Amino acid sequence: MTKWGAAALALGLMQLSAPAEAAGGKTLETVKQRGVLNCTGHDGSYLGFAEVNDKGEWKGMDIDLCRAVATAVLGDPAKLKIVPISWAQRWPSLQSGDVDIVIKASGGTLSRDTELGLQFSMSYYLGTTKVMAHKELNLTSLKDADGGSICIPAGTTQEQQVAAYAQKLGIKLEPVVIEKTEELEQAYFSGRCDLYAQWGPVLAIARIAKGKVEDHVILPDVLAVEPEVMIVRQGDDNWVDVANWTLSALLFAEQEGITSKNVDEMKAKPTSPQVAKFLGATPGMGKGLGLSDDWAYNVIKKVGNYAEIFDRDLGKDSPYKMDRELTNLWNNGGVLFPLVVD
């Protein structure tokens, strides 16, 4: 081997053995310098995911994920600005820099990846697209609804999903496409539409919120399964890493039994070397991401783990009392799992 070859090999081995450090993604540095994370809200109420309470405060699962990212980066869930935007505004707002990340019940799709220049986190919620109908119509499935009218949220994947499913069944449906969720639900519940196509959890919540569970039936048809993801601009790999590891931290904490109530005790007496690293009791959790070593501790302490978020926004501690179903951990009958802390 020549001396140049030996030098190149040595350099390569040094690079492989050297600890990885964050490249300092543009968005991460921008958020740090600004001191505030700009994250998506909703142009109205998207119950359970992005809504405003009677004190004028944002709440919901998507909002709590925004709070978790803000805490991971800035150490404080209050260092967050919620930007109310419509479905159609999501991508222009992200590309222009008005928001730093889209967390708005948005699915990962091919066109969004390859045509819009976006990239996705792991899925934080696996949702199905379903259809609700007025019970008085006596429909047993969507095939019975031939010729009926169907309310669909504008600017979403549900438009394509309804069209494709109707074509598959060989039926015709009259679409009534409306942007704002409140107006869309008003159109359905007032009888303007025979049917209402939406993300399954939203249909269940709407039916409960209106107090009309007995008057409406959610048909058994599943039009599509959609993984809901956090979305960032393509090419900012460090920033999507932050999104992925923030979600993973919520899931890892639940898996290991770490909650906002016992996190201090767990940090003082870690149950494993992985938990010690995760909570910042030993170093290494933050450097490669461009974050502090106690970022995950801060997230769990100030926002909670995934189960705590789900329960207060959608589950047993919320008005909606939803079951987690597929949106459960891998060891509890679901499909969600954390990345490995090593």
Short mmCIF file of C-alpha atoms in Angstrom, two decimals, residues 324-336:
data_model
loop_
_atom_site.label_atom_id
_atom_site.label_comp_id
_atom_site.label_asym_id
_atom_site.label_seq_id
_atom_site.Cartn_x
_atom_site.Cartn_y
_atom_site.Cartn_z
CA ARG A 324 -55.91 3.85 20.83
CA GLU A 325 -56.49 0.81 18.59
CA LEU A 326 -53.60 0.64 16.06
CA THR A 327 -52.11 3.80 17.52
CA ASN A 328 -50.71 1.81 20.39
CA LEU A 329 -47.23 0.56 21.21
CA TRP A 330 -45.93 -2.58 19.49
CA ASN A 331 -46.09 -4.49 22.79
CA ASN A 332 -49.72 -3.55 23.39
CA GLY A 333 -51.37 -4.56 20.12
CA GLY A 334 -50.44 -1.47 18.10
CA VAL A 335 -48.02 -0.46 15.37
CA LEU A 336 -46.01 2.33 17.01
#
